PDB file of N, CA, C and O in Angstrom:
ATOM      1  N   MET A   1       0.845  -1.175   0.000  1.00  0.00           N
ATOM      2  CA  MET A   1       0.000   0.000   0.000  1.00  0.00           C
ATOM      3  C   MET A   1       0.889   1.237   0.000  1.00  0.00           C
ATOM      4  O   MET A   1       1.856   1.308   0.729  1.00  0.00           O
ATOM      5  N   ASP A   2       0.542   2.220  -0.772  1.00  0.00           N
ATOM      6  CA  ASP A   2       1.323   3.455  -0.882  1.00  0.00           C
ATOM      7  C   ASP A   2       0.958   4.384   0.264  1.00  0.00           C
ATOM      8  O   ASP A   2      -0.077   5.025   0.252  1.00  0.00           O
ATOM      9  N   THR A   3       1.831   4.460   1.294  1.00  0.00           N
ATOM     10  CA  THR A   3       1.527   5.273   2.462  1.00  0.00           C
ATOM     11  C   THR A   3       1.573   6.761   2.153  1.00  0.00           C
ATOM     12  O   THR A   3       1.123   7.568   2.948  1.00  0.00           O
ATOM     13  N   ALA A   4       2.142   7.168   1.005  1.00  0.00           N
ATOM     14  CA  ALA A   4       2.142   8.577   0.630  1.00  0.00           C
ATOM     15  C   ALA A   4       0.709   9.064   0.366  1.00  0.00           C
ATOM     16  O   ALA A   4       0.454  10.249   0.378  1.00  0.00           O
ATOM     17  N   ALA A   5      -0.196   8.161   0.152  1.00  0.00           N
ATOM     18  CA  ALA A   5      -1.586   8.514  -0.088  1.00  0.00           C
ATOM     19  C   ALA A   5      -2.350   8.736   1.213  1.00  0.00           C
ATOM     20  O   ALA A   5      -3.530   9.053   1.195  1.00  0.00           O
ATOM     21  N   PHE A   6      -1.670   8.578   2.361  1.00  0.00           N
ATOM     22  CA  PHE A   6      -2.301   8.713   3.663  1.00  0.00           C
ATOM     23  C   PHE A   6      -1.616   9.799   4.479  1.00  0.00           C
ATOM     24  O   PHE A   6      -0.434  10.064   4.310  1.00  0.00           O
ATOM     25  N   GLN A   7      -2.386  10.435   5.365  1.00  0.00           N
ATOM     26  CA  GLN A   7      -1.873  11.487   6.233  1.00  0.00           C
ATOM     27  C   GLN A   7      -2.216  11.145   7.682  1.00  0.00           C
ATOM     28  O   GLN A   7      -3.296  10.620   7.961  1.00  0.00           O
ATOM     29  N   THR A   8      -1.338  11.491   8.593  1.00  0.00           N
ATOM     30  CA  THR A   8      -1.605  11.306  10.016  1.00  0.00           C
ATOM     31  C   THR A   8      -2.592  12.371  10.468  1.00  0.00           C
ATOM     32  O   THR A   8      -2.366  13.561  10.277  1.00  0.00           O
ATOM     33  N   VAL A   9      -3.690  11.929  11.071  1.00  0.00           N
ATOM     34  CA  VAL A   9      -4.703  12.854  11.556  1.00  0.00           C
ATOM     35  C   VAL A   9      -4.684  12.941  13.081  1.00  0.00           C
ATOM     36  O   VAL A   9      -5.172  13.907  13.660  1.00  0.00           O
ATOM     37  N   TYR A  10      -4.064  11.958  13.744  1.00  0.00           N
ATOM     38  CA  TYR A  10      -4.073  11.928  15.208  1.00  0.00           C
ATOM     39  C   TYR A  10      -2.912  11.072  15.674  1.00  0.00           C
ATOM     40  O   TYR A  10      -2.604  10.053  15.065  1.00  0.00           O
ATOM     41  N   THR A  11      -2.287  11.490  16.765  1.00  0.00           N
ATOM     42  CA  THR A  11      -1.228  10.702  17.384  1.00  0.00           C
ATOM     43  C   THR A  11      -1.556  10.530  18.855  1.00  0.00           C
ATOM     44  O   THR A  11      -1.852  11.505  19.546  1.00  0.00           O
ATOM     45  N   SER A  12      -1.499   9.298  19.323  1.00  0.00           N
ATOM     46  CA  SER A  12      -1.844   8.983  20.709  1.00  0.00           C
ATOM     47  C   SER A  12      -0.671   8.306  21.392  1.00  0.00           C
ATOM     48  O   SER A  12       0.137   7.643  20.748  1.00  0.00           O
ATOM     49  N   GLY A  13      -0.608   8.424  22.697  1.00  0.00           N
ATOM     50  CA  GLY A  13       0.417   7.744  23.472  1.00  0.00           C
ATOM     51  C   GLY A  13       0.016   6.344  23.878  1.00  0.00           C
ATOM     52  O   GLY A  13       0.842   5.572  24.353  1.00  0.00           O
ATOM     53  N   THR A  14      -1.267   5.997  23.692  1.00  0.00           N
ATOM     54  CA  THR A  14      -1.723   4.660  24.070  1.00  0.00           C
ATOM     55  C   THR A  14      -2.478   4.010  22.914  1.00  0.00           C
ATOM     56  O   THR A  14      -3.157   4.684  22.134  1.00  0.00           O
ATOM     57  N   GLN A  15      -2.371   2.705  22.848  1.00  0.00           N
ATOM     58  CA  GLN A  15      -3.067   1.966  21.804  1.00  0.00           C
ATOM     59  C   GLN A  15      -4.581   2.045  21.994  1.00  0.00           C
ATOM     60  O   GLN A  15      -5.327   2.178  21.019  1.00  0.00           O
ATOM     61  N   ALA A  16      -5.038   1.994  23.237  1.00  0.00           N
ATOM     62  CA  ALA A  16      -6.478   2.033  23.498  1.00  0.00           C
ATOM     63  C   ALA A  16      -7.099   3.327  22.978  1.00  0.00           C
ATOM     64  O   ALA A  16      -8.164   3.307  22.349  1.00  0.00           O
ATOM     65  N   GLU A  17      -6.441   4.452  23.225  1.00  0.00           N
ATOM     66  CA  GLU A  17      -6.959   5.734  22.740  1.00  0.00           C
ATOM     67  C   GLU A  17      -6.982   5.774  21.214  1.00  0.00           C
ATOM     68  O   GLU A  17      -7.950   6.227  20.611  1.00  0.00           O
ATOM     69  N   ALA A  18      -5.917   5.290  20.597  1.00  0.00           N
ATOM     70  CA  ALA A  18      -5.859   5.271  19.136  1.00  0.00           C
ATOM     71  C   ALA A  18      -6.968   4.381  18.560  1.00  0.00           C
ATOM     72  O   ALA A  18      -7.590   4.732  17.553  1.00  0.00           O
ATOM     73  N   ASP A  19      -7.231   3.252  19.205  1.00  0.00           N
ATOM     74  CA  ASP A  19      -8.303   2.365  18.746  1.00  0.00           C
ATOM     75  C   ASP A  19      -9.664   3.059  18.819  1.00  0.00           C
ATOM     76  O   ASP A  19     -10.505   2.898  17.936  1.00  0.00           O
ATOM     77  N   ILE A  20      -9.873   3.853  19.864  1.00  0.00           N
ATOM     78  CA  ILE A  20     -11.134   4.594  19.999  1.00  0.00           C
ATOM     79  C   ILE A  20     -11.259   5.615  18.872  1.00  0.00           C
ATOM     80  O   ILE A  20     -12.329   5.770  18.268  1.00  0.00           O
ATOM     81  N   VAL A  21     -10.177   6.318  18.572  1.00  0.00           N
ATOM     82  CA  VAL A  21     -10.196   7.318  17.498  1.00  0.00           C
ATOM     83  C   VAL A  21     -10.488   6.646  16.161  1.00  0.00           C
ATOM     84  O   VAL A  21     -11.288   7.148  15.365  1.00  0.00           O
ATOM     85  N   ILE A  22      -9.856   5.501  15.912  1.00  0.00           N
ATOM     86  CA  ILE A  22     -10.113   4.767  14.673  1.00  0.00           C
ATOM     87  C   ILE A  22     -11.593   4.382  14.581  1.00  0.00           C
ATOM     88  O   ILE A  22     -12.224   4.542  13.543  1.00  0.00           O
ATOM     89  N   GLY A  23     -12.149   3.892  15.681  1.00  0.00           N
ATOM     90  CA  GLY A  23     -13.566   3.540  15.703  1.00  0.00           C
ATOM     91  C   GLY A  23     -14.466   4.736  15.449  1.00  0.00           C
ATOM     92  O   GLY A  23     -15.457   4.639  14.719  1.00  0.00           O
ATOM     93  N   LEU A  24     -14.119   5.880  16.029  1.00  0.00           N
ATOM     94  CA  LEU A  24     -14.886   7.102  15.826  1.00  0.00           C
ATOM     95  C   LEU A  24     -14.871   7.515  14.351  1.00  0.00           C
ATOM     96  O   LEU A  24     -15.909   7.848  13.772  1.00  0.00           O
ATOM     97  N   LEU A  25     -13.690   7.464  13.741  1.00  0.00           N
ATOM     98  CA  LEU A  25     -13.573   7.832  12.326  1.00  0.00           C
ATOM     99  C   LEU A  25     -14.345   6.858  11.439  1.00  0.00           C
ATOM    100  O   LEU A  25     -15.016   7.274  10.486  1.00  0.00           O
ATOM    101  N   ARG A  26     -14.256   5.568  11.749  1.00  0.00           N
ATOM    102  CA  ARG A  26     -14.999   4.575  10.956  1.00  0.00           C
ATOM    103  C   ARG A  26     -16.497   4.767  11.092  1.00  0.00           C
ATOM    104  O   ARG A  26     -17.242   4.618  10.123  1.00  0.00           O
ATOM    105  N   SER A  27     -16.946   5.107  12.307  1.00  0.00           N
ATOM    106  CA  SER A  27     -18.388   5.305  12.501  1.00  0.00           C
ATOM    107  C   SER A  27     -18.890   6.539  11.749  1.00  0.00           C
ATOM    108  O   SER A  27     -20.077   6.649  11.464  1.00  0.00           O
ATOM    109  N   ALA A  28     -17.965   7.451  11.413  1.00  0.00           N
ATOM    110  CA  ALA A  28     -18.322   8.640  10.625  1.00  0.00           C
ATOM    111  C   ALA A  28     -18.216   8.363   9.127  1.00  0.00           C
ATOM    112  O   ALA A  28     -18.358   9.278   8.319  1.00  0.00           O
ATOM    113  N   GLY A  29     -17.940   7.108   8.762  1.00  0.00           N
ATOM    114  CA  GLY A  29     -17.880   6.742   7.347  1.00  0.00           C
ATOM    115  C   GLY A  29     -16.524   6.950   6.701  1.00  0.00           C
ATOM    116  O   GLY A  29     -16.405   6.873   5.483  1.00  0.00           O
ATOM    117  N   LEU A  30     -15.493   7.207   7.513  1.00  0.00           N
ATOM    118  CA  LEU A  30     -14.151   7.408   6.972  1.00  0.00           C
ATOM    119  C   LEU A  30     -13.382   6.093   6.975  1.00  0.00           C
ATOM    120  O   LEU A  30     -13.856   5.088   7.499  1.00  0.00           O
ATOM    121  N   HIS A  31     -12.185   6.107   6.394  1.00  0.00           N
ATOM    122  CA  HIS A  31     -11.442   4.871   6.179  1.00  0.00           C
ATOM    123  C   HIS A  31     -10.012   4.941   6.725  1.00  0.00           C
ATOM    124  O   HIS A  31      -9.047   4.910   5.958  1.00  0.00           O
ATOM    125  N   PRO A  32      -9.860   5.021   8.060  1.00  0.00           N
ATOM    126  CA  PRO A  32      -8.504   5.051   8.623  1.00  0.00           C
ATOM    127  C   PRO A  32      -7.806   3.707   8.427  1.00  0.00           C
ATOM    128  O   PRO A  32      -8.459   2.659   8.341  1.00  0.00           O
ATOM    129  N   LEU A  33      -6.473   3.772   8.346  1.00  0.00           N
ATOM    130  CA  LEU A  33      -5.698   2.541   8.270  1.00  0.00           C
ATOM    131  C   LEU A  33      -5.759   1.817   9.601  1.00  0.00           C
ATOM    132  O   LEU A  33      -6.007   2.433  10.648  1.00  0.00           O
ATOM    133  N   ASP A  34      -5.479   0.518   9.584  1.00  0.00           N
ATOM    134  CA  ASP A  34      -5.341  -0.214  10.832  1.00  0.00           C
ATOM    135  C   ASP A  34      -4.176   0.377  11.615  1.00  0.00           C
ATOM    136  O   ASP A  34      -3.214   0.886  11.035  1.00  0.00           O
ATOM    137  N   LEU A  35      -4.248   0.286  12.916  1.00  0.00           N
ATOM    138  CA  LEU A  35      -3.264   0.891  13.796  1.00  0.00           C
ATOM    139  C   LEU A  35      -1.875   0.302  13.580  1.00  0.00           C
ATOM    140  O   LEU A  35      -1.694  -0.897  13.483  1.00  0.00           O
ATOM    141  N   GLN A  36      -0.887   1.200  13.512  1.00  0.00           N
ATOM    142  CA  GLN A  36       0.507   0.796  13.403  1.00  0.00           C
ATOM    143  C   GLN A  36       1.303   1.559  14.448  1.00  0.00           C
ATOM    144  O   GLN A  36       1.040   2.733  14.704  1.00  0.00           O
ATOM    145  N   THR A  37       2.262   0.909  15.052  1.00  0.00           N
ATOM    146  CA  THR A  37       3.113   1.565  16.030  1.00  0.00           C
ATOM    147  C   THR A  37       4.198   2.342  15.305  1.00  0.00           C
ATOM    148  O   THR A  37       4.812   1.846  14.381  1.00  0.00           O
ATOM    149  N   SER A  38       4.430   3.565  15.735  1.00  0.00           N
ATOM    150  CA  SER A  38       5.411   4.425  15.101  1.00  0.00           C
ATOM    151  C   SER A  38       6.445   4.876  16.131  1.00  0.00           C
ATOM    152  O   SER A  38       6.194   5.804  16.889  1.00  0.00           O
ATOM    153  N   PRO A  39       7.596   4.215  16.201  1.00  0.00           N
ATOM    154  CA  PRO A  39       8.616   4.665  17.145  1.00  0.00           C
ATOM    155  C   PRO A  39       9.260   5.960  16.657  1.00  0.00           C
ATOM    156  O   PRO A  39       9.441   6.162  15.467  1.00  0.00           O
ATOM    157  N   HIS A  40       9.552   6.844  17.576  1.00  0.00           N
ATOM    158  CA  HIS A  40      10.239   8.075  17.230  1.00  0.00           C
ATOM    159  C   HIS A  40      11.120   8.487  18.409  1.00  0.00           C
ATOM    160  O   HIS A  40      10.989   7.973  19.498  1.00  0.00           O
ATOM    161  N   VAL A  41      12.018   9.399  18.191  1.00  0.00           N
ATOM    162  CA  VAL A  41      12.963   9.795  19.222  1.00  0.00           C
ATOM    163  C   VAL A  41      12.477  11.075  19.890  1.00  0.00           C
ATOM    164  O   VAL A  41      12.070  12.028  19.226  1.00  0.00           O
ATOM    165  N   GLY A  42      12.528  11.101  21.206  1.00  0.00           N
ATOM    166  CA  GLY A  42      12.171  12.288  21.972  1.00  0.00           C
ATOM    167  C   GLY A  42      13.317  12.660  22.882  1.00  0.00           C
ATOM    168  O   GLY A  42      14.380  12.030  22.881  1.00  0.00           O
ATOM    169  N   PHE A  43      13.121  13.665  23.701  1.00  0.00           N
ATOM    170  CA  PHE A  43      14.181  14.112  24.601  1.00  0.00           C
ATOM    171  C   PHE A  43      14.585  13.030  25.602  1.00  0.00           C
ATOM    172  O   PHE A  43      15.726  12.964  26.012  1.00  0.00           O
ATOM    173  N   ALA A  44      13.654  12.210  26.000  1.00  0.00           N
ATOM    174  CA  ALA A  44      13.947  11.178  26.990  1.00  0.00           C
ATOM    175  C   ALA A  44      14.385   9.872  26.336  1.00  0.00           C
ATOM    176  O   ALA A  44      14.525   8.868  27.010  1.00  0.00           O
ATOM    177  N   GLY A  45      14.588   9.865  25.039  1.00  0.00           N
ATOM    178  CA  GLY A  45      14.966   8.641  24.337  1.00  0.00           C
ATOM    179  C   GLY A  45      13.841   8.188  23.433  1.00  0.00           C
ATOM    180  O   GLY A  45      13.026   8.990  22.992  1.00  0.00           O
ATOM    181  N   ALA A  46      13.794   6.903  23.172  1.00  0.00           N
ATOM    182  CA  ALA A  46      12.772   6.369  22.276  1.00  0.00           C
ATOM    183  C   ALA A  46      11.406   6.421  22.939  1.00  0.00           C
ATOM    184  O   ALA A  46      11.250   6.094  24.105  1.00  0.00           O
ATOM    185  N   GLU A  47      10.426   6.860  22.213  1.00  0.00           N
ATOM    186  CA  GLU A  47       9.043   6.897  22.671  1.00  0.00           C
ATOM    187  C   GLU A  47       8.219   6.106  21.662  1.00  0.00           C
ATOM    188  O   GLU A  47       8.649   5.882  20.547  1.00  0.00           O
ATOM    189  N   VAL A  48       7.043   5.703  22.057  1.00  0.00           N
ATOM    190  CA  VAL A  48       6.166   5.000  21.132  1.00  0.00           C
ATOM    191  C   VAL A  48       4.917   5.843  20.951  1.00  0.00           C
ATOM    192  O   VAL A  48       4.296   6.265  21.916  1.00  0.00           O
ATOM    193  N   GLY A  49       4.583   6.091  19.701  1.00  0.00           N
ATOM    194  CA  GLY A  49       3.361   6.814  19.389  1.00  0.00           C
ATOM    195  C   GLY A  49       2.501   5.954  18.492  1.00  0.00           C
ATOM    196  O   GLY A  49       3.005   5.122  17.735  1.00  0.00           O
ATOM    197  N   TYR A  50       1.226   6.126  18.588  1.00  0.00           N
ATOM    198  CA  TYR A  50       0.291   5.391  17.752  1.00  0.00           C
ATOM    199  C   TYR A  50      -0.350   6.394  16.809  1.00  0.00           C
ATOM    200  O   TYR A  50      -1.104   7.265  17.231  1.00  0.00           O
ATOM    201  N   ARG A  51      -0.003   6.279  15.517  1.00  0.00           N
ATOM    202  CA  ARG A  51      -0.497   7.212  14.512  1.00  0.00           C
ATOM    203  C   ARG A  51      -1.769   6.689  13.876  1.00  0.00           C
ATOM    204  O   ARG A  51      -1.823   5.552  13.434  1.00  0.00           O
ATOM    205  N   VAL A  52      -2.759   7.555  13.805  1.00  0.00           N
ATOM    206  CA  VAL A  52      -3.996   7.239  13.094  1.00  0.00           C
ATOM    207  C   VAL A  52      -3.902   7.967  11.756  1.00  0.00           C
ATOM    208  O   VAL A  52      -3.765   9.185  11.720  1.00  0.00           O
ATOM    209  N   GLU A  53      -3.960   7.201  10.672  1.00  0.00           N
ATOM    210  CA  GLU A  53      -3.811   7.767   9.332  1.00  0.00           C
ATOM    211  C   GLU A  53      -5.067   7.532   8.513  1.00  0.00           C
ATOM    212  O   GLU A  53      -5.710   6.490   8.628  1.00  0.00           O
ATOM    213  N   VAL A  54      -5.391   8.526   7.696  1.00  0.00           N
ATOM    214  CA  VAL A  54      -6.551   8.449   6.801  1.00  0.00           C
ATOM    215  C   VAL A  54      -6.108   8.787   5.383  1.00  0.00           C
ATOM    216  O   VAL A  54      -5.064   9.420   5.189  1.00  0.00           O
ATOM    217  N   PRO A  55      -6.898   8.392   4.373  1.00  0.00           N
ATOM    218  CA  PRO A  55      -6.577   8.813   3.008  1.00  0.00           C
ATOM    219  C   PRO A  55      -6.532  10.341   2.941  1.00  0.00           C
ATOM    220  O   PRO A  55      -7.317  11.018   3.603  1.00  0.00           O
ATOM    221  N   LYS A  56      -5.618  10.868   2.128  1.00  0.00           N
ATOM    222  CA  LYS A  56      -5.457  12.326   2.039  1.00  0.00           C
ATOM    223  C   LYS A  56      -6.774  13.033   1.733  1.00  0.00           C
ATOM    224  O   LYS A  56      -7.040  14.098   2.281  1.00  0.00           O
ATOM    225  N   GLN A  57      -7.596  12.460   0.876  1.00  0.00           N
ATOM    226  CA  GLN A  57      -8.841  13.125   0.503  1.00  0.00           C
ATOM    227  C   GLN A  57      -9.848  13.160   1.658  1.00  0.00           C
ATOM    228  O   GLN A  57     -10.821  13.903   1.601  1.00  0.00           O
ATOM    229  N   GLU A  58      -9.616  12.399   2.731  1.00  0.00           N
ATOM    230  CA  GLU A  58     -10.506  12.405   3.893  1.00  0.00           C
ATOM    231  C   GLU A  58      -9.934  13.205   5.064  1.00  0.00           C
ATOM    232  O   GLU A  58     -10.557  13.290   6.122  1.00  0.00           O
ATOM    233  N   LEU A  59      -8.766  13.807   4.892  1.00  0.00           N
ATOM    234  CA  LEU A  59      -8.069  14.468   5.993  1.00  0.00           C
ATOM    235  C   LEU A  59      -8.894  15.592   6.622  1.00  0.00           C
ATOM    236  O   LEU A  59      -9.054  15.640   7.846  1.00  0.00           O
ATOM    237  N   ASP A  60      -9.430  16.487   5.827  1.00  0.00           N
ATOM    238  CA  ASP A  60     -10.198  17.610   6.376  1.00  0.00           C
ATOM    239  C   ASP A  60     -11.440  17.136   7.119  1.00  0.00           C
ATOM    240  O   ASP A  60     -11.754  17.632   8.207  1.00  0.00           O
ATOM    241  N   GLU A  61     -12.130  16.166   6.549  1.00  0.00           N
ATOM    242  CA  GLU A  61     -13.333  15.641   7.202  1.00  0.00           C
ATOM    243  C   GLU A  61     -12.970  14.937   8.504  1.00  0.00           C
ATOM    244  O   GLU A  61     -13.666  15.082   9.519  1.00  0.00           O
ATOM    245  N   ALA A  62     -11.860  14.198   8.523  1.00  0.00           N
ATOM    246  CA  ALA A  62     -11.416  13.515   9.738  1.00  0.00           C
ATOM    247  C   ALA A  62     -11.070  14.522  10.828  1.00  0.00           C
ATOM    248  O   ALA A  62     -11.416  14.331  11.999  1.00  0.00           O
ATOM    249  N   ARG A  63     -10.390  15.592  10.456  1.00  0.00           N
ATOM    250  CA  ARG A  63     -10.067  16.639  11.437  1.00  0.00           C
ATOM    251  C   ARG A  63     -11.332  17.256  12.021  1.00  0.00           C
ATOM    252  O   ARG A  63     -11.413  17.546  13.207  1.00  0.00           O
ATOM    253  N   GLU A  64     -12.319  17.460  11.172  1.00  0.00           N
ATOM    254  CA  GLU A  64     -13.591  18.022  11.639  1.00  0.00           C
ATOM    255  C   GLU A  64     -14.267  17.068  12.624  1.00  0.00           C
ATOM    256  O   GLU A  64     -14.761  17.495  13.671  1.00  0.00           O
ATOM    257  N   VAL A  65     -14.299  15.783  12.303  1.00  0.00           N
ATOM    258  CA  VAL A  65     -14.899  14.785  13.193  1.00  0.00           C
ATOM    259  C   VAL A  65     -14.188  14.799  14.539  1.00  0.00           C
ATOM    260  O   VAL A  65     -14.827  14.811  15.594  1.00  0.00           O
ATOM    261  N   LEU A  66     -12.872  14.830  14.525  1.00  0.00           N
ATOM    262  CA  LEU A  66     -12.113  14.798  15.768  1.00  0.00           C
ATOM    263  C   LEU A  66     -12.199  16.102  16.547  1.00  0.00           C
ATOM    264  O   LEU A  66     -12.186  16.090  17.782  1.00  0.00           O
ATOM    265  N   SER A  67     -12.305  17.220  15.866  1.00  0.00           N
ATOM    266  CA  SER A  67     -12.366  18.500  16.576  1.00  0.00           C
ATOM    267  C   SER A  67     -13.670  18.680  17.336  1.00  0.00           C
ATOM    268  O   SER A  67     -13.711  19.390  18.330  1.00  0.00           O
ATOM    269  N   THR A  68     -14.728  18.024  16.915  1.00  0.00           N
ATOM    270  CA  THR A  68     -16.011  18.164  17.604  1.00  0.00           C
ATOM    271  C   THR A  68     -16.067  17.363  18.894  1.00  0.00           C
ATOM    272  O   THR A  68     -16.881  17.655  19.753  1.00  0.00           O
ATOM    273  N   GLY A  69     -15.170  16.377  19.054  1.00  0.00           N
ATOM    274  CA  GLY A  69     -15.198  15.560  20.265  1.00  0.00           C
ATOM    275  C   GLY A  69     -13.855  15.383  20.918  1.00  0.00           C
ATOM    276  O   GLY A  69     -13.718  14.613  21.845  1.00  0.00           O
ATOM    277  N   ASN A  70     -12.839  16.116  20.466  1.00  0.00           N
ATOM    278  CA  ASN A  70     -11.498  15.932  20.999  1.00  0.00           C
ATOM    279  C   ASN A  70     -11.378  16.550  22.381  1.00  0.00           C
ATOM    280  O   ASN A  70     -11.585  17.725  22.579  1.00  0.00           O
ATOM    281  N   ARG A  71     -10.997  15.742  23.362  1.00  0.00           N
ATOM    282  CA  ARG A  71     -10.809  16.223  24.727  1.00  0.00           C
ATOM    283  C   ARG A  71      -9.431  15.842  25.261  1.00  0.00           C
ATOM    284  O   ARG A  71      -9.248  15.604  26.418  1.00  0.00           O
ATOM    285  N   GLY A  72      -8.450  15.742  24.405  1.00  0.00           N
ATOM    286  CA  GLY A  72      -7.104  15.346  24.820  1.00  0.00           C
ATOM    287  C   GLY A  72      -6.370  14.789  23.631  1.00  0.00           C
ATOM    288  O   GLY A  72      -6.816  14.899  22.502  1.00  0.00           O
ATOM    289  N   GLY A  73      -5.236  14.175  23.834  1.00  0.00           N
ATOM    290  CA  GLY A  73      -4.467  13.618  22.731  1.00  0.00           C
ATOM    291  C   GLY A  73      -3.818  14.711  21.912  1.00  0.00           C
ATOM    292  O   GLY A  73      -3.764  15.859  22.333  1.00  0.00           O
ATOM    293  N   ASN A  74      -3.342  14.350  20.758  1.00  0.00           N
ATOM    294  CA  ASN A  74      -2.606  15.279  19.923  1.00  0.00           C
ATOM    295  C   ASN A  74      -3.041  15.196  18.473  1.00  0.00           C
ATOM    296  O   ASN A  74      -2.438  14.490  17.700  1.00  0.00           O
ATOM    297  N   PRO A  75      -4.098  15.905  18.083  1.00  0.00           N
ATOM    298  CA  PRO A  75      -4.453  15.906  16.665  1.00  0.00           C
ATOM    299  C   PRO A  75      -3.267  16.427  15.853  1.00  0.00           C
ATOM    300  O   PRO A  75      -2.607  17.366  16.259  1.00  0.00           O
ATOM    301  N   ALA A  76      -3.025  15.810  14.741  1.00  0.00           N
ATOM    302  CA  ALA A  76      -1.894  16.203  13.901  1.00  0.00           C
ATOM    303  C   ALA A  76      -2.128  17.596  13.341  1.00  0.00           C
ATOM    304  O   ALA A  76      -3.238  17.951  12.959  1.00  0.00           O
ATOM    305  N   GLU A  77      -1.076  18.384  13.286  1.00  0.00           N
ATOM    306  CA  GLU A  77      -1.158  19.723  12.718  1.00  0.00           C
ATOM    307  C   GLU A  77      -1.213  19.624  11.200  1.00  0.00           C
ATOM    308  O   GLU A  77      -0.689  18.683  10.615  1.00  0.00           O
ATOM    309  N   PRO A  78      -1.823  20.616  10.544  1.00  0.00           N
ATOM    310  CA  PRO A  78      -1.892  20.585   9.068  1.00  0.00           C
ATOM    311  C   PRO A  78      -0.526  20.589   8.439  1.00  0.00           C
ATOM    312  O   PRO A  78       0.438  21.020   8.939  1.00  0.00           O
TER     313      PRO A  78
END
C-alpha cells in the first residue's frame, strides 16, 4: 500500500486511545488505516506513538470529526 496517499490525523500515546479514534472515524464513514506503532525519538529517548492515518482526501473531514469531540491527545497539525 502506498503510504504517501495517507496522512496522520491523530497521534496517541496509548493503543487504546488510538483504537477509539479509529472507531470514531470509521463510525463517521471514513477509512482510517489499521493501527501501526510508530517509534520516534524524543528528549527522553525512544518513545512510542500510535499514529492514526486516513486517506489524504478524507483528511479535512477527519479533522472536523475529531475536533467536535477531541478532549485530549494530539491531533496532527496541518
